Amino acid sequence: MGVVRMAEAGIPGYAYGARELARSPVSLEELDLLRQTVLFTEEDERYLRMAGDVLEGRLDEVLDLWYGFVADHPHLVYYFSDREGRPIEEYLERVRGRFKRWVLDVCRRPYDQQWLDYQHEIALRHAREKKNRTDGVEAPEEIPLRYMISFIYPITATVRRFLEDGGHPEEEVEKMHQAWFKAVVLHVTLWSRPYAREGSF
Amino acid sequence: MGVVRMAEAGIPGYAYGARELARSPVSLEELDLLRQTVLFTEEDERYLRMAGDVLEGRLDEVLDLWYGFVADHPHLVYYFSDREGRPIEEYLERVRGRFKRWVLDVCRRPYDQQWLDYQHEIALRHAREKKNRTDGVEAPEEIPLRYMISFIYPITATVRRFLEDGGHPEEEVEKMHQAWFKAVVLHVTLWSRPYAREGSF
């Protein structure tokens, strides 16, 4: 089955830009329509860069918050647990490293073909196509669509307090947060693709 | 095929609580886990009631904004158009009446079995199972999952300005808006169910 060994900056399984990634089934034209639907503009790109600078030094705190939330809810930590229902610590750690890097990628990567291809890879890794494989674990085979979508709320709302701490005026904080919100919705939309029945995405 | 004639307060096709509705395949226990995932509490219920009172007198403006957004984007208005690509005005009008009522239902209905069953009905009416039937039209057979999810952003963000106009202190406006955001994510999560492949919801 082969655990993915590739790493960037020591992040296990992180494969942004790797040549062996499949091409996203979503085209750049379709991406553009999605960007329009979440009202994502070049201004948002600029505010995401700003957000990246604010969040960069706080990534462990952000991840502590998200992981605390998952750990507090048995119905969520279940997807990172073994057959006996015990959380798989190494799996959680490896995912954490990629999740942390994802925060910066949201803020700093151009949303181009390479980015689109990696969103496709991330989508597959949440769905039964590829979940567990990157990390060589035997956890539940898929994170259900319902939790992919409902996670939009906590992943969006919890980031605001960190953005507030960056020393920017409230108006900029709000713009960074709106850009983050749009970006999260855009990512989750793309990640929903493997879950959709034929023709329904 | 039979246009649904039932109406409440003159809203064509509005069938909240109707006996002929199917039971939601999502249980109240599963709903509770989703509520936890979007951090939805009794406090949010109270702030939604407050939001309902603020929005009640502004519903046409809210709908004008949303419909303007759809009308400005050919890739969105497409789903309300006939085979020649012409927007079906009567269809748009009928949907508008229900969408308007939905705003109040989000704010005021208890999220119980009856509510869950109507979310199931709304889900089916966006998907190929029942789209077009309620209104007896021949528009595209489904609103794709991608637009269901990405609509979370505009439907959430655009409501804030109306909540701000209600004369409440900023702290309450923010709480009303967060409750609205959670509620929108919860609704869209439930509406995604018909789109999910077997076992993936």
Short mmCIF file of C-alpha atoms in Angstrom, two decimals:
data_model
loop_
_atom_site.label_atom_id
_atom_site.label_comp_id
_atom_site.label_asym_id
_atom_site.label_seq_id
_atom_site.Cartn_x
_atom_site.Cartn_y
_atom_site.Cartn_z
CA MET A 1 0.00 0.00 0.00
CA GLY A 2 3.00 2.21 0.55
CA VAL A 3 2.93 5.19 2.83
CA VAL A 4 3.65 8.36 0.84
CA ARG A 5 7.21 9.28 1.74
CA MET A 6 7.48 12.54 -0.07
CA ALA A 7 7.69 15.51 2.17
CA GLU A 8 8.25 19.22 1.95
CA ALA A 9 9.79 20.94 4.94
CA GLY A 10 9.49 17.64 6.77
CA ILE A 11 5.73 17.28 6.38
CA PRO A 12 4.87 13.59 5.95
CA GLY A 13 2.62 12.93 2.97
CA TYR A 14 2.54 16.53 1.81
CA ALA A 15 2.61 16.33 -1.97
CA TYR A 16 1.81 19.80 -3.32
CA GLY A 17 3.05 20.02 -6.89
CA ALA A 18 4.18 16.39 -7.05
CA ARG A 19 4.31 15.09 -10.59
CA GLU A 20 2.47 11.88 -9.76
CA LEU A 21 -0.70 13.72 -8.71
CA ALA A 22 -3.71 13.24 -10.94
CA ARG A 23 -5.11 16.19 -12.80
CA SER A 24 -8.18 17.72 -11.20
CA PRO A 25 -11.43 16.81 -12.98
CA VAL A 26 -12.47 20.42 -12.34
CA SER A 27 -11.28 22.82 -15.03
CA LEU A 28 -9.89 26.30 -14.50
CA GLU A 29 -13.01 27.64 -16.21
CA GLU A 30 -15.22 25.83 -13.71
CA LEU A 31 -13.02 27.11 -10.91
CA ASP A 32 -13.55 30.62 -12.16
CA LEU A 33 -17.33 30.17 -11.92
CA LEU A 34 -16.96 28.91 -8.37
CA ARG A 35 -14.79 31.89 -7.50
CA GLN A 36 -17.52 34.16 -8.83
CA THR A 37 -20.12 32.29 -6.78
CA VAL A 38 -18.25 32.91 -3.52
CA LEU A 39 -17.48 36.49 -4.64
CA PHE A 40 -13.74 35.82 -4.54
CA THR A 41 -11.70 38.66 -6.02
CA GLU A 42 -8.09 39.83 -6.29
CA GLU A 43 -8.71 41.92 -3.20
CA ASP A 44 -9.39 38.70 -1.33
CA GLU A 45 -6.08 37.32 -2.58
CA ARG A 46 -4.31 40.32 -1.10
CA TYR A 47 -6.09 39.96 2.23
CA LEU A 48 -5.30 36.26 2.31
CA ARG A 49 -1.60 37.11 1.94
CA MET A 50 -2.00 39.48 4.89
CA ALA A 51 -3.82 36.76 6.85
CA GLY A 52 -0.99 34.34 6.08
CA ASP A 53 1.49 36.72 7.67
CA VAL A 54 -0.69 37.03 10.77
CA LEU A 55 -1.39 33.31 11.08
CA GLU A 56 2.12 32.08 10.31
CA GLY A 57 3.33 32.50 13.87
CA ARG A 58 0.11 31.11 15.39
CA LEU A 59 -0.29 27.88 13.46
CA ASP A 60 0.21 25.59 16.44
CA GLU A 61 -2.42 27.46 18.43
CA VAL A 62 -4.86 27.28 15.51
CA LEU A 63 -4.25 23.56 15.19
CA ASP A 64 -4.53 23.04 18.96
CA LEU A 65 -7.95 24.66 18.82
CA TRP A 66 -9.15 22.56 15.88
CA TYR A 67 -7.72 19.36 17.29
CA GLY A 68 -9.21 20.11 20.69
CA PHE A 69 -12.59 20.49 19.03
CA VAL A 70 -12.24 17.16 17.23
CA ALA A 71 -10.92 15.41 20.35
CA ASP A 72 -13.89 16.67 22.38
CA HIS A 73 -16.37 15.09 19.96
CA PRO A 74 -16.36 11.29 19.74
CA HIS A 75 -18.33 11.43 16.47
CA LEU A 76 -15.43 13.36 14.90
CA VAL A 77 -12.36 11.72 16.43
CA TYR A 78 -13.87 8.41 15.32
CA TYR A 79 -12.56 9.03 11.80
CA PHE A 80 -9.01 9.07 13.12
CA SER A 81 -9.41 5.97 15.26
CA ASP A 82 -8.60 2.28 14.86
CA ARG A 83 -11.07 -0.59 14.84
CA GLU A 84 -11.16 -0.65 18.62
CA GLY A 85 -12.10 3.04 18.61
CA ARG A 86 -8.73 4.25 19.90
CA PRO A 87 -7.43 7.47 18.32
CA ILE A 88 -4.35 6.70 16.19
CA GLU A 89 -1.86 9.22 17.49
CA GLU A 90 0.64 8.95 14.66
CA TYR A 91 -2.12 9.39 12.10
CA LEU A 92 -3.42 12.46 13.91
CA GLU A 93 0.11 13.89 14.05
CA ARG A 94 0.77 13.37 10.36
CA VAL A 95 -2.56 14.90 9.36
CA ARG A 96 -1.85 17.79 11.71
CA GLY A 97 1.34 18.62 9.90
CA ARG A 98 -0.45 18.80 6.56
CA PHE A 99 -3.45 20.66 8.00
CA LYS A 100 -1.08 23.25 9.43
CA ARG A 101 0.62 23.67 6.09
CA TRP A 102 -2.79 23.91 4.44
CA VAL A 103 -3.51 27.12 6.37
CA LEU A 104 -0.53 28.76 4.71
CA ASP A 105 -1.33 27.26 1.33
CA VAL A 106 -4.86 28.74 1.52
CA CYS A 107 -3.31 32.15 2.12
CA ARG A 108 -0.30 32.08 -0.18
CA ARG A 109 -0.66 29.68 -3.08
CA PRO A 110 -1.98 30.98 -6.37
CA TYR A 111 -5.23 29.18 -7.18
CA ASP A 112 -3.90 27.75 -10.43
CA GLN A 113 -3.80 24.30 -12.06
CA GLN A 114 -1.24 22.97 -9.58
CA TRP A 115 -3.37 24.17 -6.70
CA LEU A 116 -6.48 22.67 -8.29
CA ASP A 117 -4.72 19.32 -8.69
CA TYR A 118 -3.72 19.29 -5.04
CA GLN A 119 -7.27 20.11 -3.95
CA HIS A 120 -8.31 17.05 -5.92
CA GLU A 121 -5.70 14.99 -4.07
CA ILE A 122 -6.89 16.33 -0.70
CA ALA A 123 -10.48 15.52 -1.69
CA LEU A 124 -9.54 11.93 -2.49
CA ARG A 125 -7.68 11.62 0.81
CA HIS A 126 -10.84 12.43 2.75
CA ALA A 127 -12.97 10.07 0.67
CA ARG A 128 -12.84 6.31 0.33
CA GLU A 129 -10.63 6.59 -2.76
CA LYS A 130 -7.53 7.44 -0.76
CA LYS A 131 -8.27 7.96 2.91
CA ASN A 132 -5.79 6.19 5.22
CA ARG A 133 -3.43 5.28 2.39
CA THR A 134 -1.09 8.24 2.66
CA ASP A 135 -0.51 7.39 6.30
CA GLY A 136 -0.80 3.60 6.15
CA VAL A 137 -3.54 3.35 8.76
CA GLU A 138 -6.78 1.43 9.17
CA ALA A 139 -9.21 4.08 10.29
CA PRO A 140 -12.80 4.42 8.93
CA GLU A 141 -12.70 4.52 5.16
CA GLU A 142 -14.17 7.96 4.63
CA ILE A 143 -15.02 11.22 6.34
CA PRO A 144 -18.70 11.62 5.41
CA LEU A 145 -19.79 14.52 3.25
CA ARG A 146 -21.94 15.87 6.08
CA TYR A 147 -18.86 16.59 8.21
CA MET A 148 -16.86 17.98 5.32
CA ILE A 149 -19.55 20.62 4.78
CA SER A 150 -20.42 21.32 8.39
CA PHE A 151 -16.74 21.89 9.21
CA ILE A 152 -16.98 25.11 7.22
CA TYR A 153 -18.35 26.75 10.33
CA PRO A 154 -15.69 25.93 12.94
CA ILE A 155 -12.79 26.30 10.49
CA THR A 156 -14.03 29.75 9.52
CA ALA A 157 -15.22 31.14 12.85
CA THR A 158 -12.27 30.07 14.99
CA VAL A 159 -9.70 31.87 12.85
CA ARG A 160 -11.05 35.34 13.56
CA ARG A 161 -9.58 35.67 17.03
CA PHE A 162 -6.12 34.99 15.63
CA LEU A 163 -6.58 37.53 12.88
CA GLU A 164 -7.65 40.07 15.51
CA ASP A 165 -4.32 39.65 17.29
CA GLY A 166 -2.24 40.74 14.30
CA GLY A 167 -2.34 44.45 15.10
CA HIS A 168 -4.37 45.40 12.02
CA PRO A 169 -7.29 47.84 12.11
CA GLU A 170 -10.70 46.21 12.50
CA GLU A 171 -11.59 46.91 8.88
CA GLU A 172 -8.60 44.90 7.67
CA VAL A 173 -9.29 42.12 10.15
CA GLU A 174 -12.80 41.85 8.77
CA LYS A 175 -11.54 41.77 5.18
CA MET A 176 -8.98 39.09 6.02
CA HIS A 177 -11.69 37.07 7.70
CA GLN A 178 -14.13 37.39 4.80
CA ALA A 179 -11.39 36.31 2.40
CA TRP A 180 -10.68 33.32 4.63
CA PHE A 181 -14.38 32.43 4.77
CA LYS A 182 -14.68 32.56 0.97
CA ALA A 183 -11.53 30.48 0.58
CA VAL A 184 -12.74 27.82 3.03
CA VAL A 185 -16.06 27.51 1.19
CA LEU A 186 -14.18 27.26 -2.11
CA HIS A 187 -11.91 24.49 -0.78
CA VAL A 188 -14.74 22.48 0.76
CA THR A 189 -16.73 22.81 -2.45
CA LEU A 190 -13.85 21.29 -4.41
CA TRP A 191 -13.31 18.62 -1.77
CA SER A 192 -16.94 17.51 -2.08
CA ARG A 193 -16.43 16.24 -5.60
CA PRO A 194 -15.58 12.57 -4.91
CA TYR A 195 -18.68 12.30 -2.72
CA ALA A 196 -21.10 13.37 -5.42
CA ARG A 197 -22.98 10.74 -7.36
CA GLU A 198 -22.30 10.63 -11.10
CA GLY A 199 -23.14 13.93 -12.76
CA SER A 200 -24.23 15.70 -9.57
CA PHE A 201 -21.12 17.72 -8.75
CA MET B 1 -46.80 15.64 -13.18
CA GLY B 2 -49.04 17.97 -11.21
CA VAL B 3 -47.92 21.29 -9.85
CA VAL B 4 -48.10 21.27 -6.04
CA ARG B 5 -51.12 23.37 -5.21
CA MET B 6 -50.78 23.46 -1.46
CA ALA B 7 -49.91 26.82 -0.11
CA GLU B 8 -49.52 28.59 3.20
CA ALA B 9 -50.09 32.30 3.32
CA GLY B 10 -50.39 32.15 -0.46
CA ILE B 11 -46.93 30.70 -1.09
CA PRO B 12 -47.14 28.35 -4.09
CA GLY B 13 -45.58 24.95 -3.40
CA TYR B 14 -44.74 25.68 0.21
CA ALA B 15 -45.41 22.42 2.03
CA TYR B 16 -43.97 22.75 5.53
CA GLY B 17 -45.59 20.19 7.77
CA ALA B 18 -47.63 18.63 4.97
CA ARG B 19 -48.62 15.04 5.75
CA GLU B 20 -47.58 13.72 2.36
CA LEU B 21 -43.93 14.68 2.88
CA ALA B 22 -41.50 11.79 3.20
CA ARG B 23 -39.67 11.27 6.47
CA SER B 24 -36.11 12.55 6.46
CA PRO B 25 -33.51 9.80 6.15
CA VAL B 26 -31.47 11.80 8.69
CA SER B 27 -32.40 10.98 12.29
CA LEU B 28 -32.76 13.46 15.13
CA GLU B 29 -29.66 11.86 16.70
CA GLU B 30 -27.66 12.52 13.53
CA LEU B 31 -29.02 16.05 13.47
CA ASP B 32 -27.80 16.54 17.02
CA LEU B 33 -24.27 15.56 15.95
CA LEU B 34 -24.44 18.04 13.09
CA ARG B 35 -25.61 20.75 15.47
CA GLN B 36 -22.62 20.03 17.65
CA THR B 37 -20.32 20.18 14.63
CA VAL B 38 -21.47 23.68 13.73
CA LEU B 39 -21.45 24.66 17.44
CA PHE B 40 -25.17 25.37 17.36
CA THR B 41 -26.62 26.02 20.82
CA GLU B 42 -29.79 27.28 22.47
CA GLU B 43 -28.22 30.71 22.51
CA ASP B 44 -28.12 30.57 18.72
CA GLU B 45 -31.81 29.70 18.69
CA ARG B 46 -32.52 32.83 20.72
CA TYR B 47 -30.43 35.00 18.40
CA LEU B 48 -32.14 33.51 15.37
CA ARG B 49 -35.50 34.55 16.82
CA MET B 50 -34.08 38.04 17.20
CA ALA B 51 -32.75 37.93 13.63
CA GLY B 52 -36.17 36.86 12.41
CA ASP B 53 -37.71 39.97 13.93
CA VAL B 54 -35.10 42.17 12.24
CA LEU B 55 -35.33 40.46 8.86
CA GLU B 56 -39.11 40.14 8.75
CA GLY B 57 -39.65 43.65 7.40
CA ARG B 58 -36.72 43.42 4.97
CA LEU B 59 -37.44 40.15 3.22
CA ASP B 60 -38.08 41.68 -0.18
CA GLU B 61 -34.79 43.56 -0.04
CA VAL B 62 -32.92 40.40 0.97
CA LEU B 63 -34.50 38.51 -1.89
CA ASP B 64 -33.85 41.36 -4.33
CA LEU B 65 -30.17 41.13 -3.41
CA TRP B 66 -29.98 37.35 -3.80
CA TYR B 67 -31.97 37.37 -7.02
CA GLY B 68 -29.86 40.19 -8.39
CA PHE B 69 -26.77 38.11 -7.69
CA VAL B 70 -28.23 35.10 -9.50
CA ALA B 71 -29.49 37.22 -12.40
CA ASP B 72 -26.03 38.76 -12.84
CA HIS B 73 -24.41 35.34 -13.27
CA PRO B 74 -25.43 33.34 -16.34
CA HIS B 75 -23.99 30.16 -14.80
CA LEU B 76 -26.50 30.50 -11.94
CA VAL B 77 -29.62 31.80 -13.65
CA TYR B 78 -29.18 28.89 -16.07
CA TYR B 79 -30.80 26.56 -13.51
CA PHE B 80 -33.99 28.60 -13.67
CA SER B 81 -34.10 28.81 -17.45
CA ASP B 82 -35.86 26.93 -20.20
CA ARG B 83 -34.26 24.89 -22.98
CA GLU B 84 -33.64 28.01 -25.00
CA GLY B 85 -31.80 29.53 -22.06
CA ARG B 86 -34.51 32.05 -21.21
CA PRO B 87 -35.17 32.61 -17.50
CA ILE B 88 -38.61 31.25 -16.58
CA GLU B 89 -40.15 34.21 -14.79
CA GLU B 90 -43.03 32.35 -13.17
CA TYR B 91 -40.65 29.69 -11.85
CA LEU B 92 -38.35 32.34 -10.41
CA GLU B 93 -41.33 34.05 -8.78
CA ARG B 94 -42.64 30.87 -7.18
CA VAL B 95 -39.20 29.92 -5.86
CA ARG B 96 -38.78 33.44 -4.56
CA GLY B 97 -41.90 33.16 -2.44
CA ARG B 98 -40.62 29.99 -0.81
CA PHE B 99 -37.06 31.29 -0.44
CA LYS B 100 -38.46 34.36 1.33
CA ARG B 101 -40.47 32.20 3.69
CA TRP B 102 -37.36 30.05 4.24
CA VAL B 103 -35.59 33.01 5.83
CA LEU B 104 -38.26 33.18 8.50
CA ASP B 105 -38.36 29.41 8.90
CA VAL B 106 -34.60 29.37 9.53
CA CYS B 107 -35.11 31.90 12.31
CA ARG B 108 -38.35 30.72 13.89
CA ARG B 109 -39.03 27.04 13.33
CA PRO B 110 -37.92 24.55 15.96
CA TYR B 111 -35.39 22.17 14.40
CA ASP B 112 -37.51 19.09 15.09
CA GLN B 113 -38.72 16.10 13.07
CA GLN B 114 -41.15 18.21 11.05
CA TRP B 115 -38.38 20.66 10.22
CA LEU B 116 -36.03 17.81 9.32
CA ASP B 117 -38.64 16.32 6.99
CA TYR B 118 -39.06 19.63 5.20
CA GLN B 119 -35.31 20.03 4.79
CA HIS B 120 -35.39 16.62 3.10
CA GLU B 121 -38.14 17.87 0.79
CA ILE B 122 -36.17 21.03 -0.02
CA ALA B 123 -33.09 18.90 -0.71
CA LEU B 124 -35.02 16.75 -3.18
CA ARG B 125 -36.41 19.84 -4.88
CA HIS B 126 -32.89 21.04 -5.68
CA ALA B 127 -31.76 17.63 -6.88
CA ARG B 128 -32.90 15.58 -9.84
CA GLU B 129 -35.39 13.68 -7.67
CA LYS B 130 -37.84 16.57 -7.55
CA LYS B 131 -36.47 19.71 -9.14
CA ASN B 132 -38.96 21.44 -11.47
CA ARG B 133 -41.86 19.23 -10.41
CA THR B 134 -43.32 21.48 -7.73
CA ASP B 135 -43.56 24.28 -10.27
CA GLY B 136 -44.28 22.26 -13.41
CA VAL B 137 -41.33 23.62 -15.39
CA GLU B 138 -38.66 22.22 -17.68
CA ALA B 139 -35.50 23.80 -16.39
CA PRO B 140 -32.18 21.90 -15.92
CA GLU B 141 -32.81 18.80 -13.84
CA GLU B 142 -30.58 19.63 -10.91
CA ILE B 143 -28.68 22.41 -9.19
CA PRO B 144 -25.20 20.88 -8.91
CA LEU B 145 -23.73 20.16 -5.49
CA ARG B 146 -20.92 22.65 -6.15
CA TYR B 147 -23.36 25.57 -6.21
CA MET B 148 -25.34 24.31 -3.25
CA ILE B 149 -22.19 24.43 -1.14
CA SER B 150 -20.63 27.57 -2.56
CA PHE B 151 -23.87 29.47 -1.97
CA ILE B 152 -23.11 29.29 1.73
CA TYR B 153 -20.91 32.33 1.29
CA PRO B 154 -23.29 34.81 -0.39
CA ILE B 155 -26.32 33.68 1.63
CA THR B 156 -24.40 34.19 4.85
CA ALA B 157 -22.43 37.34 4.10
CA THR B 158 -25.21 39.39 2.51
CA VAL B 159 -27.51 39.11 5.52
CA ARG B 160 -25.22 41.02 7.87
CA ARG B 161 -26.02 44.47 6.53
CA PHE B 162 -29.72 43.87 7.21
CA LEU B 163 -29.04 42.66 10.72
CA GLU B 164 -26.99 45.80 11.32
CA ASP B 165 -30.00 47.96 10.51
CA GLY B 166 -32.15 46.51 13.29
CA GLY B 167 -30.99 48.93 15.98
CA HIS B 168 -29.26 46.27 18.09
CA PRO B 169 -25.84 46.76 19.66
CA GLU B 170 -22.92 45.45 17.60
CA GLU B 171 -22.41 42.50 19.95
CA GLU B 172 -25.96 41.28 19.34
CA VAL B 173 -25.68 41.87 15.61
CA GLU B 174 -22.59 39.68 15.58
CA LYS B 175 -24.33 36.95 17.59
CA MET B 176 -27.34 37.04 15.27
CA HIS B 177 -25.02 36.78 12.29
CA GLN B 178 -23.03 33.88 13.71
CA ALA B 179 -26.27 32.05 14.49
CA TRP B 180 -27.40 32.68 10.91
CA PHE B 181 -24.08 31.40 9.55
CA LYS B 182 -24.31 28.20 11.60
CA ALA B 183 -27.91 27.70 10.51
CA VAL B 184 -27.09 28.17 6.82
CA VAL B 185 -24.26 25.62 7.04
CA LEU B 186 -26.60 23.21 8.81
CA HIS B 187 -29.27 23.60 6.14
CA VAL B 188 -26.87 23.18 3.23
CA THR B 189 -25.35 20.13 4.90
CA LEU B 190 -28.78 18.51 5.08
CA TRP B 191 -29.60 19.59 1.52
CA SER B 192 -26.47 17.85 0.22
CA ARG B 193 -27.78 14.41 1.07
CA PRO B 194 -29.45 13.46 -2.25
CA TYR B 195 -26.23 14.38 -4.07
CA ALA B 196 -24.04 11.99 -2.10
CA ARG B 197 -23.19 8.63 -3.59
CA GLU B 198 -24.41 5.61 -1.61
CA GLY B 199 -23.01 5.58 1.90
CA SER B 200 -21.06 8.83 1.55
CA PHE B 201 -23.38 11.28 3.28
#
